[in-house]
């Protein structure tokens, strides 16, 4: 057991992308958790006598048009967007992996039905579906969760279905079937551990797309509703001041890019880690 732990630690240490991405993401999470102790300001606290201030020692990233501290709002917005990003992935991830394993293992009519459903949904542009469903379900967190529960599972189902179908032809699956193990047990005990690593790598990539979608909905005014801070809303609010206070839109935009790079590095690192196994 000790040798295995050392081996895993050694492989993680020798995977720079995983280390760098994990550190970048950990810094963001740390700021989001401890922001009440870091900043003396509240995210909705206004000071009209100090509006549109540039970055300074008092306001690290400046202030917005209402005199609110931009650094404070940026990190509280990270709390909001990252929380939604993670929670909105749970049900689609579990649903997609489960349906993908069923379709890949059993095949036949079940595979046909799930493939038809995924192919039909994927024929439409992802963001078009997201915007339509968000409009129909209403702005706010509830609308975002409903939107991604309906469409977010597709990518996981397609990837896992292909993996499960290939594993079904392996000797170890045939041996389990020969022993009379029920299909559900084979899926959970043998298929799941083999498809899960690749599904998690896909999850990292999908979280980037989900974050961009959350920010896009906020930018369009059909995402998180004020006064809750959100990166998309902050970018939209800064449009009118792009020539006089460029940091209002640039800072939350850079935060989105930073988070995307961190998640991308973690995904690449996990893929490299499992390839070294």
PDB file of C-alpha atoms in Angstrom:
ATOM      1  CA  UNK A   1       0.000   0.000   0.000  1.00  0.00           C
ATOM      2  CA  UNK A   2       2.837   2.379   0.936  1.00  0.00           C
ATOM      3  CA  UNK A   3       4.606   1.667  -2.370  1.00  0.00           C
ATOM      4  CA  UNK A   4       1.428   2.423  -4.256  1.00  0.00           C
ATOM      5  CA  UNK A   5       1.008   5.755  -2.476  1.00  0.00           C
ATOM      6  CA  UNK A   6       4.623   6.682  -3.185  1.00  0.00           C
ATOM      7  CA  UNK A   7       4.156   5.689  -6.804  1.00  0.00           C
ATOM      8  CA  UNK A   8       1.021   7.830  -7.122  1.00  0.00           C
ATOM      9  CA  UNK A   9       2.673  10.796  -5.396  1.00  0.00           C
ATOM     10  CA  UNK A  10       5.679  10.429  -7.687  1.00  0.00           C
ATOM     11  CA  UNK A  11       3.493  10.360 -10.788  1.00  0.00           C
ATOM     12  CA  UNK A  12       1.572  13.433  -9.634  1.00  0.00           C
ATOM     13  CA  UNK A  13       4.829  15.270  -8.893  1.00  0.00           C
ATOM     14  CA  UNK A  14       6.085  14.414 -12.377  1.00  0.00           C
ATOM     15  CA  UNK A  15       2.942  15.778 -14.039  1.00  0.00           C
ATOM     16  CA  UNK A  16       3.609  19.558 -14.199  1.00  0.00           C
ATOM     17  CA  UNK A  17       0.336  20.468 -15.876  1.00  0.00           C
ATOM     18  CA  UNK A  18      -1.642  18.830 -13.061  1.00  0.00           C
ATOM     19  CA  UNK A  19       0.435  20.572 -10.394  1.00  0.00           C
ATOM     20  CA  UNK A  20       0.246  24.010 -12.005  1.00  0.00           C
ATOM     21  CA  UNK A  21      -3.457  23.746 -12.864  1.00  0.00           C
ATOM     22  CA  UNK A  22      -4.287  22.392  -9.414  1.00  0.00           C
ATOM     23  CA  UNK A  23      -2.347  25.209  -7.748  1.00  0.00           C
ATOM     24  CA  UNK A  24      -4.033  27.864  -9.910  1.00  0.00           C
ATOM     25  CA  UNK A  25      -7.476  26.484  -9.112  1.00  0.00           C
ATOM     26  CA  UNK A  26      -6.640  26.086  -5.413  1.00  0.00           C
ATOM     27  CA  UNK A  27      -5.628  29.767  -5.236  1.00  0.00           C
ATOM     28  CA  UNK A  28      -8.982  30.793  -6.711  1.00  0.00           C
ATOM     29  CA  UNK A  29     -10.909  28.516  -4.340  1.00  0.00           C
ATOM     30  CA  UNK A  30      -8.884  29.818  -1.399  1.00  0.00           C
ATOM     31  CA  UNK A  31      -9.699  33.419  -2.295  1.00  0.00           C
ATOM     32  CA  UNK A  32     -13.388  32.563  -2.709  1.00  0.00           C
ATOM     33  CA  UNK A  33     -13.517  30.865   0.694  1.00  0.00           C
ATOM     34  CA  UNK A  34     -11.564  33.479   2.651  1.00  0.00           C
ATOM     35  CA  UNK A  35     -12.694  36.672   0.885  1.00  0.00           C
ATOM     36  CA  UNK A  36     -14.761  37.822   3.935  1.00  0.00           C
ATOM     37  CA  UNK A  37     -11.501  37.888   5.919  1.00  0.00           C
ATOM     38  CA  UNK A  38      -9.368  39.346   3.105  1.00  0.00           C
ATOM     39  CA  UNK A  39     -11.480  42.309   2.017  1.00  0.00           C
ATOM     40  CA  UNK A  40     -12.986  44.931   4.351  1.00  0.00           C
ATOM     41  CA  UNK A  41     -15.728  45.645   1.794  1.00  0.00           C
ATOM     42  CA  UNK A  42     -19.049  43.987   1.002  1.00  0.00           C
ATOM     43  CA  UNK A  43     -19.781  43.108  -2.662  1.00  0.00           C
ATOM     44  CA  UNK A  44     -22.823  45.413  -2.787  1.00  0.00           C
ATOM     45  CA  UNK A  45     -21.332  48.209  -0.659  1.00  0.00           C
ATOM     46  CA  UNK A  46     -21.585  51.486  -2.604  1.00  0.00           C
ATOM     47  CA  UNK A  47     -19.470  54.628  -2.288  1.00  0.00           C
ATOM     48  CA  UNK A  48     -20.540  57.154  -4.917  1.00  0.00           C
ATOM     49  CA  UNK A  49     -17.773  59.542  -3.901  1.00  0.00           C
ATOM     50  CA  UNK A  50     -15.188  56.973  -5.054  1.00  0.00           C
ATOM     51  CA  UNK A  51     -16.719  55.707  -8.297  1.00  0.00           C
ATOM     52  CA  UNK A  52     -14.584  54.544 -11.252  1.00  0.00           C
ATOM     53  CA  UNK A  53     -11.372  54.713  -9.259  1.00  0.00           C
ATOM     54  CA  UNK A  54      -8.335  53.044 -10.904  1.00  0.00           C
ATOM     55  CA  UNK A  55      -6.450  50.261  -9.086  1.00  0.00           C
ATOM     56  CA  UNK A  56      -4.808  51.529  -5.898  1.00  0.00           C
ATOM     57  CA  UNK A  57      -3.624  50.356  -2.491  1.00  0.00           C
ATOM     58  CA  UNK A  58      -7.105  51.017  -1.110  1.00  0.00           C
ATOM     59  CA  UNK A  59      -8.944  49.320  -3.963  1.00  0.00           C
ATOM     60  CA  UNK A  60      -6.610  46.713  -5.481  1.00  0.00           C
ATOM     61  CA  UNK A  61      -8.547  46.442  -8.744  1.00  0.00           C
ATOM     62  CA  UNK A  62     -10.283  49.806  -8.630  1.00  0.00           C
ATOM     63  CA  UNK A  63     -13.989  50.542  -8.223  1.00  0.00           C
ATOM     64  CA  UNK A  64     -17.011  50.373 -10.509  1.00  0.00           C
ATOM     65  CA  UNK A  65     -19.570  53.010 -11.501  1.00  0.00           C
ATOM     66  CA  UNK A  66     -21.251  52.750  -8.083  1.00  0.00           C
ATOM     67  CA  UNK A  67     -18.019  52.903  -6.116  1.00  0.00           C
ATOM     68  CA  UNK A  68     -18.070  49.196  -5.263  1.00  0.00           C
ATOM     69  CA  UNK A  69     -14.704  47.512  -4.715  1.00  0.00           C
ATOM     70  CA  UNK A  70     -13.966  45.495  -7.855  1.00  0.00           C
ATOM     71  CA  UNK A  71     -11.659  42.945  -6.213  1.00  0.00           C
ATOM     72  CA  UNK A  72     -14.333  42.104  -3.637  1.00  0.00           C
ATOM     73  CA  UNK A  73     -17.022  41.746  -6.285  1.00  0.00           C
ATOM     74  CA  UNK A  74     -14.705  39.685  -8.492  1.00  0.00           C
ATOM     75  CA  UNK A  75     -14.041  37.088  -5.796  1.00  0.00           C
ATOM     76  CA  UNK A  76     -17.637  36.962  -4.570  1.00  0.00           C
ATOM     77  CA  UNK A  77     -18.614  36.458  -8.222  1.00  0.00           C
ATOM     78  CA  UNK A  78     -16.125  33.577  -8.340  1.00  0.00           C
ATOM     79  CA  UNK A  79     -17.989  32.058  -5.396  1.00  0.00           C
ATOM     80  CA  UNK A  80     -21.252  32.307  -7.301  1.00  0.00           C
ATOM     81  CA  UNK A  81     -20.052  31.096 -10.696  1.00  0.00           C
ATOM     82  CA  UNK A  82     -17.810  28.273  -9.438  1.00  0.00           C
ATOM     83  CA  UNK A  83     -20.525  26.978  -7.113  1.00  0.00           C
ATOM     84  CA  UNK A  84     -23.025  26.869  -9.968  1.00  0.00           C
ATOM     85  CA  UNK A  85     -20.418  25.349 -12.302  1.00  0.00           C
ATOM     86  CA  UNK A  86     -19.770  22.452  -9.916  1.00  0.00           C
ATOM     87  CA  UNK A  87     -23.361  21.829  -8.801  1.00  0.00           C
ATOM     88  CA  UNK A  88     -24.743  22.070 -12.342  1.00  0.00           C
ATOM     89  CA  UNK A  89     -22.347  19.313 -13.475  1.00  0.00           C
ATOM     90  CA  UNK A  90     -23.264  16.694 -10.841  1.00  0.00           C
ATOM     91  CA  UNK A  91     -26.564  15.397 -12.241  1.00  0.00           C
ATOM     92  CA  UNK A  92     -25.567  15.634 -15.951  1.00  0.00           C
ATOM     93  CA  UNK A  93     -22.269  13.844 -15.220  1.00  0.00           C
ATOM     94  CA  UNK A  94     -23.909  10.990 -13.295  1.00  0.00           C
ATOM     95  CA  UNK A  95     -26.769  10.709 -15.802  1.00  0.00           C
ATOM     96  CA  UNK A  96     -24.491  10.756 -18.846  1.00  0.00           C
ATOM     97  CA  UNK A  97     -22.053   8.187 -17.431  1.00  0.00           C
ATOM     98  CA  UNK A  98     -24.901   5.867 -16.385  1.00  0.00           C
ATOM     99  CA  UNK A  99     -26.776   6.073 -19.700  1.00  0.00           C
ATOM    100  CA  UNK A 100     -23.524   5.747 -21.649  1.00  0.00           C
ATOM    101  CA  UNK A 101     -22.588   2.550 -19.807  1.00  0.00           C
ATOM    102  CA  UNK A 102     -26.058   1.077 -20.323  1.00  0.00           C
ATOM    103  CA  UNK A 103     -26.046   1.888 -24.041  1.00  0.00           C
ATOM    104  CA  UNK A 104     -22.480   0.677 -24.562  1.00  0.00           C
ATOM    105  CA  UNK A 105     -22.858  -2.559 -22.616  1.00  0.00           C
ATOM    106  CA  UNK A 106     -26.326  -3.705 -23.662  1.00  0.00           C
ATOM    107  CA  UNK A 107     -26.343  -2.181 -27.169  1.00  0.00           C
ATOM    108  CA  UNK A 108     -29.278  -3.081 -29.431  1.00  0.00           C
ATOM    109  CA  UNK A 109     -32.470  -1.029 -28.947  1.00  0.00           C
ATOM    110  CA  UNK A 110     -31.173   0.785 -25.869  1.00  0.00           C
ATOM    111  CA  UNK A 111     -28.093   1.964 -27.751  1.00  0.00           C
ATOM    112  CA  UNK A 112     -30.255   3.003 -30.700  1.00  0.00           C
ATOM    113  CA  UNK A 113     -32.641   4.983 -28.514  1.00  0.00           C
ATOM    114  CA  UNK A 114     -29.938   6.823 -26.543  1.00  0.00           C
ATOM    115  CA  UNK A 115     -27.901   7.460 -29.702  1.00  0.00           C
ATOM    116  CA  UNK A 116     -30.959   8.895 -31.446  1.00  0.00           C
ATOM    117  CA  UNK A 117     -31.648  11.209 -28.515  1.00  0.00           C
ATOM    118  CA  UNK A 118     -28.041  12.438 -28.223  1.00  0.00           C
ATOM    119  CA  UNK A 119     -27.647  12.846 -31.997  1.00  0.00           C
ATOM    120  CA  UNK A 120     -30.880  14.848 -32.178  1.00  0.00           C
ATOM    121  CA  UNK A 121     -29.874  17.207 -29.368  1.00  0.00           C
ATOM    122  CA  UNK A 122     -26.291  17.608 -30.551  1.00  0.00           C
ATOM    123  CA  UNK A 123     -27.528  18.633 -34.012  1.00  0.00           C
ATOM    124  CA  UNK A 124     -28.572  21.972 -32.502  1.00  0.00           C
ATOM    125  CA  UNK A 125     -25.941  24.539 -31.460  1.00  0.00           C
ATOM    126  CA  UNK A 126     -25.240  24.118 -27.742  1.00  0.00           C
ATOM    127  CA  UNK A 127     -25.523  27.806 -26.868  1.00  0.00           C
ATOM    128  CA  UNK A 128     -28.773  28.132 -28.809  1.00  0.00           C
ATOM    129  CA  UNK A 129     -30.320  25.360 -26.691  1.00  0.00           C
ATOM    130  CA  UNK A 130     -28.916  26.915 -23.513  1.00  0.00           C
ATOM    131  CA  UNK A 131     -30.325  30.367 -24.296  1.00  0.00           C
ATOM    132  CA  UNK A 132     -33.758  29.021 -25.329  1.00  0.00           C
ATOM    133  CA  UNK A 133     -34.111  26.840 -22.220  1.00  0.00           C
ATOM    134  CA  UNK A 134     -32.821  29.640 -19.977  1.00  0.00           C
ATOM    135  CA  UNK A 135     -35.385  32.044 -21.441  1.00  0.00           C
ATOM    136  CA  UNK A 136     -38.147  29.482 -20.911  1.00  0.00           C
ATOM    137  CA  UNK A 137     -37.160  28.560 -17.344  1.00  0.00           C
ATOM    138  CA  UNK A 138     -36.364  32.092 -16.204  1.00  0.00           C
ATOM    139  CA  UNK A 139     -33.263  33.939 -15.062  1.00  0.00           C
ATOM    140  CA  UNK A 140     -31.357  33.037 -11.915  1.00  0.00           C
ATOM    141  CA  UNK A 141     -29.664  29.932 -10.552  1.00  0.00           C
ATOM    142  CA  UNK A 142     -32.769  27.778 -10.938  1.00  0.00           C
ATOM    143  CA  UNK A 143     -32.940  28.428 -14.663  1.00  0.00           C
ATOM    144  CA  UNK A 144     -29.245  27.603 -15.098  1.00  0.00           C
ATOM    145  CA  UNK A 145     -29.580  24.300 -13.221  1.00  0.00           C
ATOM    146  CA  UNK A 146     -32.625  23.280 -15.273  1.00  0.00           C
ATOM    147  CA  UNK A 147     -30.847  24.207 -18.499  1.00  0.00           C
ATOM    148  CA  UNK A 148     -27.771  22.082 -17.875  1.00  0.00           C
ATOM    149  CA  UNK A 149     -29.700  19.164 -16.396  1.00  0.00           C
ATOM    150  CA  UNK A 150     -31.495  18.929 -19.748  1.00  0.00           C
ATOM    151  CA  UNK A 151     -28.517  19.216 -22.101  1.00  0.00           C
ATOM    152  CA  UNK A 152     -25.329  18.744 -20.077  1.00  0.00           C
ATOM    153  CA  UNK A 153     -25.384  14.928 -19.962  1.00  0.00           C
ATOM    154  CA  UNK A 154     -25.004  14.449 -23.731  1.00  0.00           C
ATOM    155  CA  UNK A 155     -21.218  14.737 -23.988  1.00  0.00           C
ATOM    156  CA  UNK A 156     -20.658  12.254 -21.150  1.00  0.00           C
ATOM    157  CA  UNK A 157     -23.125   9.749 -22.593  1.00  0.00           C
ATOM    158  CA  UNK A 158     -21.449   9.822 -26.018  1.00  0.00           C
ATOM    159  CA  UNK A 159     -17.919   9.367 -24.667  1.00  0.00           C
ATOM    160  CA  UNK A 160     -18.804   6.674 -22.125  1.00  0.00           C
ATOM    161  CA  UNK A 161     -20.988   4.802 -24.627  1.00  0.00           C
ATOM    162  CA  UNK A 162     -18.033   4.380 -26.974  1.00  0.00           C
ATOM    163  CA  UNK A 163     -15.707   3.315 -24.165  1.00  0.00           C
ATOM    164  CA  UNK A 164     -18.229   0.831 -22.752  1.00  0.00           C
ATOM    165  CA  UNK A 165     -18.850  -0.707 -26.170  1.00  0.00           C
ATOM    166  CA  UNK A 166     -15.106  -1.280 -26.640  1.00  0.00           C
ATOM    167  CA  UNK A 167     -14.671  -2.727 -23.138  1.00  0.00           C
ATOM    168  CA  UNK A 168     -17.625  -5.063 -23.717  1.00  0.00           C
ATOM    169  CA  UNK A 169     -15.488  -6.972 -26.231  1.00  0.00           C
ATOM    170  CA  UNK A 170     -12.656  -7.506 -23.723  1.00  0.00           C
ATOM    171  CA  UNK A 171     -11.944 -10.947 -22.275  1.00  0.00           C
ATOM    172  CA  UNK A 172     -12.468  -9.860 -18.678  1.00  0.00           C
ATOM    173  CA  UNK A 173     -16.058  -8.863 -19.452  1.00  0.00           C
ATOM    174  CA  UNK A 174     -16.661 -12.186 -21.213  1.00  0.00           C
ATOM    175  CA  UNK A 175     -15.216 -13.986 -18.176  1.00  0.00           C
ATOM    176  CA  UNK A 176     -17.551 -12.108 -15.838  1.00  0.00           C
ATOM    177  CA  UNK A 177     -20.506 -13.007 -18.059  1.00  0.00           C
ATOM    178  CA  UNK A 178     -19.415 -16.658 -18.107  1.00  0.00           C
ATOM    179  CA  UNK A 179     -19.397 -16.676 -14.308  1.00  0.00           C
ATOM    180  CA  UNK A 180     -23.041 -15.613 -14.435  1.00  0.00           C
ATOM    181  CA  UNK A 181     -22.582 -12.153 -12.949  1.00  0.00           C
ATOM    182  CA  UNK A 182     -25.636  -9.935 -13.574  1.00  0.00           C
ATOM    183  CA  UNK A 183     -25.230  -7.100 -16.062  1.00  0.00           C
ATOM    184  CA  UNK A 184     -25.695  -4.372 -13.445  1.00  0.00           C
ATOM    185  CA  UNK A 185     -22.892  -5.837 -11.330  1.00  0.00           C
ATOM    186  CA  UNK A 186     -20.565  -6.047 -14.332  1.00  0.00           C
ATOM    187  CA  UNK A 187     -21.351  -2.429 -15.202  1.00  0.00           C
ATOM    188  CA  UNK A 188     -20.787  -1.088 -11.688  1.00  0.00           C
ATOM    189  CA  UNK A 189     -17.876  -3.298 -10.658  1.00  0.00           C
ATOM    190  CA  UNK A 190     -15.942  -3.681 -13.902  1.00  0.00           C
ATOM    191  CA  UNK A 191     -17.009  -1.067 -16.462  1.00  0.00           C
ATOM    192  CA  UNK A 192     -17.365   1.952 -14.161  1.00  0.00           C
ATOM    193  CA  UNK A 193     -13.768   1.921 -12.797  1.00  0.00           C
ATOM    194  CA  UNK A 194     -12.456   1.727 -16.373  1.00  0.00           C
ATOM    195  CA  UNK A 195     -14.588   4.474 -17.933  1.00  0.00           C
ATOM    196  CA  UNK A 196     -14.500   6.869 -14.971  1.00  0.00           C
ATOM    197  CA  UNK A 197     -10.950   8.243 -15.515  1.00  0.00           C
ATOM    198  CA  UNK A 198     -11.690   9.316 -19.091  1.00  0.00           C
ATOM    199  CA  UNK A 199     -15.100  10.652 -18.039  1.00  0.00           C
ATOM    200  CA  UNK A 200     -13.420  12.845 -15.398  1.00  0.00           C
ATOM    201  CA  UNK A 201     -11.007  14.233 -18.002  1.00  0.00           C
ATOM    202  CA  UNK A 202     -14.027  15.096 -20.169  1.00  0.00           C
ATOM    203  CA  UNK A 203     -15.646  16.647 -17.083  1.00  0.00           C
ATOM    204  CA  UNK A 204     -12.774  19.126 -16.723  1.00  0.00           C
ATOM    205  CA  UNK A 205     -13.204  20.251 -20.331  1.00  0.00           C
ATOM    206  CA  UNK A 206     -16.971  20.409 -19.991  1.00  0.00           C
ATOM    207  CA  UNK A 207     -16.696  22.563 -16.873  1.00  0.00           C
ATOM    208  CA  UNK A 208     -14.858  25.167 -18.937  1.00  0.00           C
ATOM    209  CA  UNK A 209     -17.702  25.221 -21.462  1.00  0.00           C
ATOM    210  CA  UNK A 210     -20.238  25.387 -18.641  1.00  0.00           C
ATOM    211  CA  UNK A 211     -18.436  28.327 -17.020  1.00  0.00           C
ATOM    212  CA  UNK A 212     -18.379  30.199 -20.334  1.00  0.00           C
ATOM    213  CA  UNK A 213     -22.101  29.484 -20.741  1.00  0.00           C
ATOM    214  CA  UNK A 214     -22.848  30.782 -17.220  1.00  0.00           C
ATOM    215  CA  UNK A 215     -20.875  33.955 -17.944  1.00  0.00           C
ATOM    216  CA  UNK A 216     -22.613  34.334 -21.325  1.00  0.00           C
ATOM    217  CA  UNK A 217     -26.058  34.048 -19.731  1.00  0.00           C
ATOM    218  CA  UNK A 218     -25.067  36.656 -17.154  1.00  0.00           C
ATOM    219  CA  UNK A 219     -23.784  38.935 -19.909  1.00  0.00           C
ATOM    220  CA  UNK A 220     -27.104  38.601 -21.765  1.00  0.00           C
ATOM    221  CA  UNK A 221     -29.088  39.319 -18.606  1.00  0.00           C
ATOM    222  CA  UNK A 222     -30.698  35.867 -18.325  1.00  0.00           C
ATOM    223  CA  UNK A 223     -28.287  34.382 -15.817  1.00  0.00           C
ATOM    224  CA  UNK A 224     -27.573  35.395 -12.233  1.00  0.00           C
ATOM    225  CA  UNK A 225     -29.749  38.327 -11.221  1.00  0.00           C
ATOM    226  CA  UNK A 226     -28.434  41.414  -9.356  1.00  0.00           C
ATOM    227  CA  UNK A 227     -27.398  42.227  -6.698  1.00  0.00           C
ATOM    228  CA  UNK A 228     -25.581  38.869  -6.638  1.00  0.00           C
ATOM    229  CA  UNK A 229     -22.192  39.470  -8.321  1.00  0.00           C
ATOM    230  CA  UNK A 230     -21.457  37.407 -11.420  1.00  0.00           C
ATOM    231  CA  UNK A 231     -18.605  37.624 -13.914  1.00  0.00           C
ATOM    232  CA  UNK A 232     -20.933  37.874 -16.915  1.00  0.00           C
ATOM    233  CA  UNK A 233     -22.961  40.690 -15.375  1.00  0.00           C
ATOM    234  CA  UNK A 234     -19.764  42.520 -14.383  1.00  0.00           C
ATOM    235  CA  UNK A 235     -18.455  42.323 -17.959  1.00  0.00           C
ATOM    236  CA  UNK A 236     -21.779  43.626 -19.294  1.00  0.00           C
ATOM    237  CA  UNK A 237     -21.905  46.474 -16.753  1.00  0.00           C
ATOM    238  CA  UNK A 238     -18.433  47.614 -17.776  1.00  0.00           C
ATOM    239  CA  UNK A 239     -19.231  47.978 -21.487  1.00  0.00           C
ATOM    240  CA  UNK A 240     -20.368  51.587 -21.124  1.00  0.00           C
ATOM    241  CA  UNK A 241     -17.069  52.551 -19.506  1.00  0.00           C
ATOM    242  CA  UNK A 242     -14.650  50.596 -21.699  1.00  0.00           C
ATOM    243  CA  UNK A 243     -12.723  53.726 -22.749  1.00  0.00           C
ATOM    244  CA  UNK A 244     -12.635  55.408 -19.340  1.00  0.00           C
ATOM    245  CA  UNK A 245     -12.521  52.434 -16.948  1.00  0.00           C
ATOM    246  CA  UNK A 246     -11.318  49.450 -18.991  1.00  0.00           C
ATOM    247  CA  UNK A 247     -10.703  47.342 -15.885  1.00  0.00           C
ATOM    248  CA  UNK A 248     -14.437  46.937 -15.213  1.00  0.00           C
ATOM    249  CA  UNK A 249     -14.801  44.464 -18.095  1.00  0.00           C
ATOM    250  CA  UNK A 250     -11.180  43.351 -18.437  1.00  0.00           C
ATOM    251  CA  UNK A 251     -10.754  42.041 -14.887  1.00  0.00           C
ATOM    252  CA  UNK A 252     -13.733  39.611 -14.839  1.00  0.00           C
ATOM    253  CA  UNK A 253     -12.865  38.593 -18.406  1.00  0.00           C
ATOM    254  CA  UNK A 254      -9.335  37.711 -17.310  1.00  0.00           C
ATOM    255  CA  UNK A 255     -10.796  35.788 -14.352  1.00  0.00           C
ATOM    256  CA  UNK A 256     -12.763  33.606 -16.776  1.00  0.00           C
ATOM    257  CA  UNK A 257      -9.621  32.999 -18.868  1.00  0.00           C
ATOM    258  CA  UNK A 258      -7.582  32.207 -15.733  1.00  0.00           C
ATOM    259  CA  UNK A 259     -10.156  29.661 -14.533  1.00  0.00           C
ATOM    260  CA  UNK A 260     -10.392  28.078 -17.982  1.00  0.00           C
ATOM    261  CA  UNK A 261      -6.604  27.669 -18.169  1.00  0.00           C
ATOM    262  CA  UNK A 262      -6.524  26.138 -14.670  1.00  0.00           C
ATOM    263  CA  UNK A 263      -9.235  23.582 -15.494  1.00  0.00           C
ATOM    264  CA  UNK A 264      -7.642  22.795 -18.858  1.00  0.00           C
ATOM    265  CA  UNK A 265      -4.286  22.115 -17.197  1.00  0.00           C
ATOM    266  CA  UNK A 266      -5.940  19.901 -14.582  1.00  0.00           C
ATOM    267  CA  UNK A 267      -7.718  17.927 -17.316  1.00  0.00           C
ATOM    268  CA  UNK A 268      -4.524  17.510 -19.350  1.00  0.00           C
ATOM    269  CA  UNK A 269      -2.642  16.571 -16.199  1.00  0.00           C
ATOM    270  CA  UNK A 270      -5.158  13.900 -15.228  1.00  0.00           C
ATOM    271  CA  UNK A 271      -5.014  12.453 -18.743  1.00  0.00           C
ATOM    272  CA  UNK A 272      -1.189  12.342 -18.551  1.00  0.00           C
ATOM    273  CA  UNK A 273      -1.352  10.823 -15.069  1.00  0.00           C
ATOM    274  CA  UNK A 274      -3.573   7.959 -16.163  1.00  0.00           C
ATOM    275  CA  UNK A 275      -1.478   7.350 -19.278  1.00  0.00           C
ATOM    276  CA  UNK A 276       1.548   6.816 -17.020  1.00  0.00           C
ATOM    277  CA  UNK A 277      -0.345   4.256 -14.956  1.00  0.00           C
TER     278      UNK A 277
END
